Amino acid sequence: MNNFLDPAILFFIFGVLAGFAKSNLEIPQPIARFLSLYLLMALGLKGGFALYESGITSEVLTSLGGAIFMAILVPLLGYLVLSQKLKKLDAAAVAATYGSISAVTFITASQNLDDLGIHYGGHMAAAMALMESPAIIFAIIIANKIRSHHQPESETRPTLGKIFHESFTDGGQLLLLGSMVIGIISGDVAHEVLAPFSIDLFKGILSFFLLDMGLHAARNISELKNKPVICFYYAVLAPITHAIVALVLAKLLGLELGNTILLMVLASSASYIAVPAVLRQALPEVSPALYMGMSLGLTFPLNIIFGIPFYTYLAQQGI
């Protein structure tokens, strides 16, 4: 119940309601872009400061290994399930979307853990960055294999090398990693100086950004009209399934509670920024309405409102 009283969550719900009411309320795109970059920078700094204090431990390496494992497993399982009911290229696109992560869901979950006083490692921000690319690469490989059986490869389609480059140099991901490195190098001195920027402002800016996300979520859910019913079921049930698999993996690896919850959140989330931007070029045969409607219209709001507290409960109970 406390999650519903969180102002950031309430602003998200307010945005959803305003979107359904077809209000003309909107956050200008340049401002929304700045808010997202601020959140990634602040998260990277917080992670860097935490890593400065803890150093590279076995827990850090184990968590990163678990994150990479989930980033490979989720799109593979997703494609195997979805390709039974959807066109293979559509299945590859959706599998990539759900195999990657939502940075805003992760940021909201980390703020929720801060509010609950549950400790987590700053290296989980690095885990988030590592989980972004494998699903994209998987989708491109599958798509190229499918096309090779039907038609010659188009000269305009991006090469795998270009996909690698775009995946690892995406502006948001690069800012996250760069901020983390700066936090590690600068340590306690920068932590004290930047606290008003990276900590004190964080909750308010997150609330403002989630208002914008609520507006987008309400407008994207309409994109699911006339889509195969499996899209609806997958958008609702797959995140829970992925979170439970991540919970089992975290227990096997012996991760602490906070890191377990964040791994579950990462595994359950779906990309609606980085992956769709690449898929529009790499898989032009697939309508963005399919994967955007699923990830931003259904999975994102369900995770923000219900998923995060539910995954936290499961991890606390050790289920």
Coordinates of C-alpha atoms in Angstrom, one line a residue:
M1 CA 0.0 0.0 0.0
N2 CA 2.9 2.3 0.8
N3 CA 3.9 2.2 -2.9
F4 CA 0.6 3.8 -3.9
L5 CA 1.3 6.7 -1.5
D6 CA 4.7 7.4 -3.0
P7 CA 4.5 10.7 -4.8
A8 CA 6.5 9.5 -7.8
I9 CA 4.0 6.6 -8.3
L10 CA 1.1 9.0 -7.7
F11 CA 2.4 11.3 -10.4
F12 CA 2.7 8.3 -12.8
I13 CA -0.9 7.3 -12.1
F14 CA -2.0 10.9 -12.6
G15 CA -0.2 10.9 -16.0
V16 CA -2.0 7.7 -17.0
L17 CA -5.4 9.2 -16.0
A18 CA -4.7 12.5 -17.8
G19 CA -3.7 10.5 -20.9
F20 CA -6.9 8.4 -20.8
A21 CA -8.8 11.6 -20.5
K22 CA -7.1 12.9 -23.6
S23 CA -5.8 16.0 -21.9
N24 CA -3.5 18.2 -23.8
L25 CA -1.0 18.0 -20.8
E26 CA 2.4 17.1 -22.1
I27 CA 6.1 17.5 -21.2
P28 CA 8.1 19.1 -24.1
Q29 CA 10.4 16.5 -25.7
P30 CA 13.7 18.4 -25.0
I31 CA 12.7 18.6 -21.3
A32 CA 11.7 15.0 -21.1
R33 CA 15.1 14.1 -22.7
F34 CA 16.9 16.2 -20.1
L35 CA 15.0 14.5 -17.3
S36 CA 16.0 11.1 -18.5
L37 CA 19.6 12.1 -18.9
Y38 CA 19.6 13.6 -15.4
L39 CA 18.3 10.4 -13.9
L40 CA 20.9 8.2 -15.7
M41 CA 23.7 10.6 -14.6
A42 CA 22.5 10.7 -11.0
L43 CA 22.1 6.9 -10.9
G44 CA 25.6 6.4 -12.4
L45 CA 27.1 8.8 -9.8
K46 CA 25.4 7.0 -7.0
G47 CA 26.6 3.6 -8.3
G48 CA 30.1 5.0 -8.7
F49 CA 30.2 6.3 -5.2
A50 CA 29.0 3.0 -3.8
L51 CA 31.6 1.1 -5.8
Y52 CA 34.3 3.5 -4.5
E53 CA 33.4 2.4 -1.0
S54 CA 32.9 -1.3 -1.6
G55 CA 35.5 -2.1 -4.3
I56 CA 35.2 -5.0 -6.8
T57 CA 34.0 -8.0 -4.7
S58 CA 32.9 -11.5 -5.4
E59 CA 29.3 -10.2 -4.9
V60 CA 29.8 -7.6 -7.6
L61 CA 31.2 -10.1 -10.1
T62 CA 28.5 -12.7 -9.3
S63 CA 25.7 -10.1 -9.7
L64 CA 27.1 -9.0 -13.1
G65 CA 27.4 -12.6 -14.2
G66 CA 23.8 -13.3 -13.2
A67 CA 22.6 -10.2 -15.1
I68 CA 24.4 -11.3 -18.3
F69 CA 22.9 -14.8 -18.0
M70 CA 19.3 -13.3 -17.7
A71 CA 20.0 -11.0 -20.6
I72 CA 20.7 -14.0 -22.8
L73 CA 18.1 -16.4 -21.4
V74 CA 15.0 -14.0 -21.5
P75 CA 15.1 -13.2 -25.3
L76 CA 15.8 -16.8 -26.2
L77 CA 12.8 -18.1 -24.2
G78 CA 10.7 -15.2 -25.4
Y79 CA 11.4 -16.0 -29.1
L80 CA 10.7 -19.7 -28.6
V81 CA 7.3 -18.9 -27.1
L82 CA 6.2 -16.0 -29.3
S83 CA 7.3 -17.6 -32.6
Q84 CA 4.6 -20.2 -32.1
K85 CA 1.9 -17.6 -32.5
L86 CA 3.5 -14.6 -34.2
K87 CA 5.4 -14.1 -37.4
K88 CA 9.1 -14.9 -36.7
L89 CA 10.3 -11.3 -37.3
D90 CA 7.5 -10.0 -35.0
A91 CA 8.6 -12.6 -32.4
A92 CA 12.2 -11.5 -32.6
A93 CA 11.3 -7.9 -32.2
V94 CA 9.2 -8.5 -29.1
A95 CA 11.7 -10.9 -27.6
A96 CA 14.4 -8.2 -28.0
T97 CA 12.2 -5.6 -26.3
Y98 CA 11.6 -7.9 -23.3
G99 CA 15.1 -9.2 -23.3
S100 CA 16.4 -5.7 -22.7
I101 CA 15.6 -3.4 -19.8
S102 CA 13.8 -0.3 -18.7
A103 CA 16.1 2.2 -17.1
V104 CA 13.2 4.1 -15.6
T105 CA 11.8 1.0 -14.0
F106 CA 15.2 0.2 -12.5
I107 CA 15.6 3.8 -11.2
T108 CA 12.1 3.7 -9.6
A109 CA 12.9 0.4 -8.0
S110 CA 16.2 1.7 -6.6
Q111 CA 14.4 4.7 -5.2
N112 CA 11.8 2.4 -3.6
L113 CA 14.6 0.4 -2.0
D114 CA 16.1 3.7 -0.6
D115 CA 12.8 4.6 0.9
L116 CA 12.5 1.1 2.5
G117 CA 16.1 1.2 3.8
I118 CA 17.1 -1.9 1.8
H119 CA 20.8 -1.8 0.9
Y120 CA 21.8 -2.7 -2.7
G121 CA 25.1 -2.5 -4.5
G122 CA 26.0 0.4 -6.8
H123 CA 27.3 -2.1 -9.3
M124 CA 23.7 -3.0 -10.2
A125 CA 23.7 0.1 -12.4
A126 CA 26.5 -1.5 -14.3
A127 CA 24.4 -4.7 -14.5
M128 CA 21.6 -2.7 -16.0
A129 CA 23.9 -1.3 -18.7
L130 CA 25.3 -4.8 -19.5
M131 CA 21.7 -6.2 -20.0
E132 CA 20.8 -3.6 -22.7
S133 CA 22.6 -5.0 -25.7
P134 CA 22.5 -8.9 -25.8
A135 CA 18.8 -8.9 -26.7
I136 CA 19.3 -6.4 -29.6
I137 CA 22.1 -8.5 -31.0
F138 CA 20.1 -11.7 -30.6
A139 CA 17.2 -10.1 -32.6
I140 CA 19.5 -9.0 -35.4
I141 CA 21.0 -12.4 -35.7
I142 CA 17.6 -14.1 -35.8
A143 CA 16.2 -11.5 -38.3
N144 CA 19.2 -12.0 -40.6
K145 CA 18.8 -15.7 -40.5
I146 CA 15.1 -15.5 -41.3
R147 CA 15.7 -13.1 -44.2
S148 CA 18.4 -15.3 -45.7
H149 CA 15.8 -18.0 -46.3
H150 CA 13.5 -15.6 -48.1
Q151 CA 15.3 -12.8 -49.9
P152 CA 18.8 -11.3 -50.4
E153 CA 20.0 -9.0 -47.6
S154 CA 19.2 -5.4 -48.3
E155 CA 22.1 -3.0 -48.6
T156 CA 20.3 -0.5 -46.4
R157 CA 20.0 -2.8 -43.4
P158 CA 22.5 -2.1 -40.7
T159 CA 25.4 -4.5 -40.3
L160 CA 26.0 -6.4 -37.1
G161 CA 29.1 -4.3 -36.5
K162 CA 27.0 -1.1 -36.7
I163 CA 24.5 -2.6 -34.3
F164 CA 27.3 -3.4 -31.8
H165 CA 28.5 0.1 -32.1
E166 CA 25.1 1.7 -31.6
S167 CA 24.3 -0.6 -28.7
F168 CA 27.5 0.2 -26.8
T169 CA 27.7 3.9 -27.6
D170 CA 24.0 4.8 -27.0
G171 CA 24.0 8.3 -25.4
G172 CA 22.0 7.3 -22.3
Q173 CA 24.0 4.1 -21.7
L174 CA 27.3 5.9 -22.2
L175 CA 26.3 8.7 -19.8
L176 CA 25.4 6.1 -17.2
L177 CA 28.7 4.3 -17.5
G178 CA 30.7 7.5 -17.7
S179 CA 29.0 8.9 -14.6
M180 CA 29.7 5.7 -12.7
V181 CA 33.4 5.8 -13.6
I182 CA 33.6 9.5 -12.5
G183 CA 31.9 8.5 -9.2
I184 CA 34.5 5.7 -8.7
I185 CA 37.4 8.0 -9.5
S186 CA 36.3 11.1 -7.5
G187 CA 35.1 9.2 -4.4
D188 CA 34.0 10.9 -1.2
V189 CA 34.9 14.4 -2.1
A190 CA 32.7 14.5 -5.2
H191 CA 30.0 12.6 -3.3
E192 CA 29.7 15.5 -0.7
V193 CA 29.9 18.2 -3.4
L194 CA 27.3 16.6 -5.7
A195 CA 24.9 15.4 -3.1
P196 CA 22.5 18.3 -3.6
F197 CA 22.4 17.5 -7.3
S198 CA 22.5 13.7 -7.5
I199 CA 20.6 12.9 -4.3
D200 CA 18.4 15.8 -3.1
L201 CA 16.8 16.6 -6.4
F202 CA 16.5 12.9 -7.5
K203 CA 13.0 12.2 -6.1
G204 CA 11.4 15.4 -7.5
I205 CA 12.8 14.9 -11.0
L206 CA 11.9 11.2 -11.0
S207 CA 8.3 12.3 -10.1
F208 CA 8.2 14.8 -13.0
F209 CA 9.6 12.2 -15.4
L210 CA 7.1 9.5 -14.3
L211 CA 4.3 12.0 -15.0
D212 CA 5.5 12.2 -18.6
M213 CA 5.8 8.4 -18.7
G214 CA 2.2 8.0 -17.5
L215 CA 1.0 10.2 -20.3
H216 CA 2.9 8.1 -22.9
A217 CA 1.8 4.8 -21.4
A218 CA -1.9 5.8 -21.6
R219 CA -1.5 6.8 -25.3
N220 CA 0.5 3.6 -26.2
I221 CA -2.0 1.1 -24.8
S222 CA -4.4 1.8 -27.7
E223 CA -1.7 0.5 -30.1
L224 CA -2.6 -3.1 -28.9
K225 CA -6.0 -3.0 -30.6
N226 CA -6.4 -5.8 -33.1
K227 CA -3.1 -7.4 -32.1
P228 CA -2.9 -11.2 -31.4
V229 CA -4.2 -12.1 -27.9
I230 CA -0.8 -13.6 -27.1
C231 CA 0.6 -10.1 -27.1
F232 CA -1.6 -9.1 -24.2
Y233 CA -0.9 -12.3 -22.2
Y234 CA 2.8 -12.0 -22.8
A235 CA 3.0 -8.4 -21.7
V236 CA 1.3 -9.2 -18.5
L237 CA 2.6 -12.7 -17.6
A238 CA 6.1 -12.7 -19.0
P239 CA 7.5 -10.1 -16.6
I240 CA 6.3 -12.0 -13.6
T241 CA 7.8 -15.2 -15.0
H242 CA 11.1 -13.5 -15.7
A243 CA 11.2 -12.1 -12.2
I244 CA 10.7 -15.5 -10.6
V245 CA 13.4 -17.0 -12.8
A246 CA 15.7 -14.2 -11.7
L247 CA 14.7 -14.8 -8.0
V248 CA 15.7 -18.5 -8.3
L249 CA 19.0 -17.5 -9.9
A250 CA 19.7 -14.9 -7.3
K251 CA 19.1 -17.5 -4.5
L252 CA 21.4 -20.0 -6.2
L253 CA 24.1 -17.3 -6.5
G254 CA 23.6 -16.1 -2.9
L255 CA 22.9 -12.5 -3.8
E256 CA 21.8 -10.1 -1.0
L257 CA 18.2 -8.9 -0.8
G258 CA 18.6 -5.5 -2.5
N259 CA 20.6 -6.9 -5.4
T260 CA 18.1 -9.8 -5.8
I261 CA 15.2 -7.3 -6.0
L262 CA 17.0 -5.2 -8.6
L263 CA 17.9 -8.3 -10.7
M264 CA 14.2 -9.3 -10.6
V265 CA 13.2 -5.8 -11.7
L266 CA 15.7 -5.8 -14.6
A267 CA 14.6 -9.2 -15.8
S268 CA 10.9 -8.3 -15.7
S269 CA 11.2 -4.9 -17.4
A270 CA 11.0 -4.2 -21.2
S271 CA 12.8 -1.6 -23.2
Y272 CA 10.8 1.3 -24.7
I273 CA 13.6 3.6 -25.7
A274 CA 16.9 2.0 -26.7
V275 CA 15.7 -1.2 -28.3
P276 CA 12.8 0.4 -30.3
A277 CA 15.2 3.0 -31.7
V278 CA 17.4 0.2 -33.1
L279 CA 14.6 -2.0 -34.2
R280 CA 13.0 0.7 -36.3
Q281 CA 16.1 0.5 -38.5
A282 CA 17.1 -3.1 -38.1
L283 CA 13.6 -4.7 -38.4
P284 CA 11.6 -2.2 -40.5
E285 CA 9.2 -5.1 -41.4
V286 CA 7.8 -5.0 -37.8
S287 CA 5.4 -2.3 -36.8
P288 CA 6.7 -0.3 -33.7
A289 CA 3.1 -0.3 -32.5
L290 CA 3.5 -4.0 -31.6
Y291 CA 6.4 -3.8 -29.2
M292 CA 5.8 -0.2 -28.0
G293 CA 2.2 -1.0 -27.2
M294 CA 3.2 -4.0 -25.2
S295 CA 6.2 -2.6 -23.4
L296 CA 5.1 1.0 -22.7
G297 CA 1.3 0.5 -22.8
L298 CA 1.1 -2.6 -20.5
T299 CA 4.3 -3.9 -19.0
F300 CA 5.8 -0.5 -17.9
P301 CA 2.7 0.7 -15.9
L302 CA 2.1 -2.8 -14.4
N303 CA 5.7 -3.0 -13.2
I304 CA 5.7 0.6 -11.8
I305 CA 2.4 0.3 -9.9
F306 CA 2.2 -3.4 -9.0
G307 CA 5.4 -5.2 -10.1
I308 CA 8.0 -3.5 -7.9
P309 CA 6.2 -4.0 -4.6
F310 CA 5.3 -7.5 -5.6
Y311 CA 8.9 -8.5 -6.5
T312 CA 10.1 -6.9 -3.3
Y313 CA 7.6 -9.0 -1.3
L314 CA 8.6 -12.2 -3.1
A315 CA 12.3 -11.6 -2.5
Q316 CA 11.7 -10.7 1.2
Q317 CA 9.7 -13.9 1.7
G318 CA 12.4 -15.9 -0.1
I319 CA 9.8 -17.5 -2.4

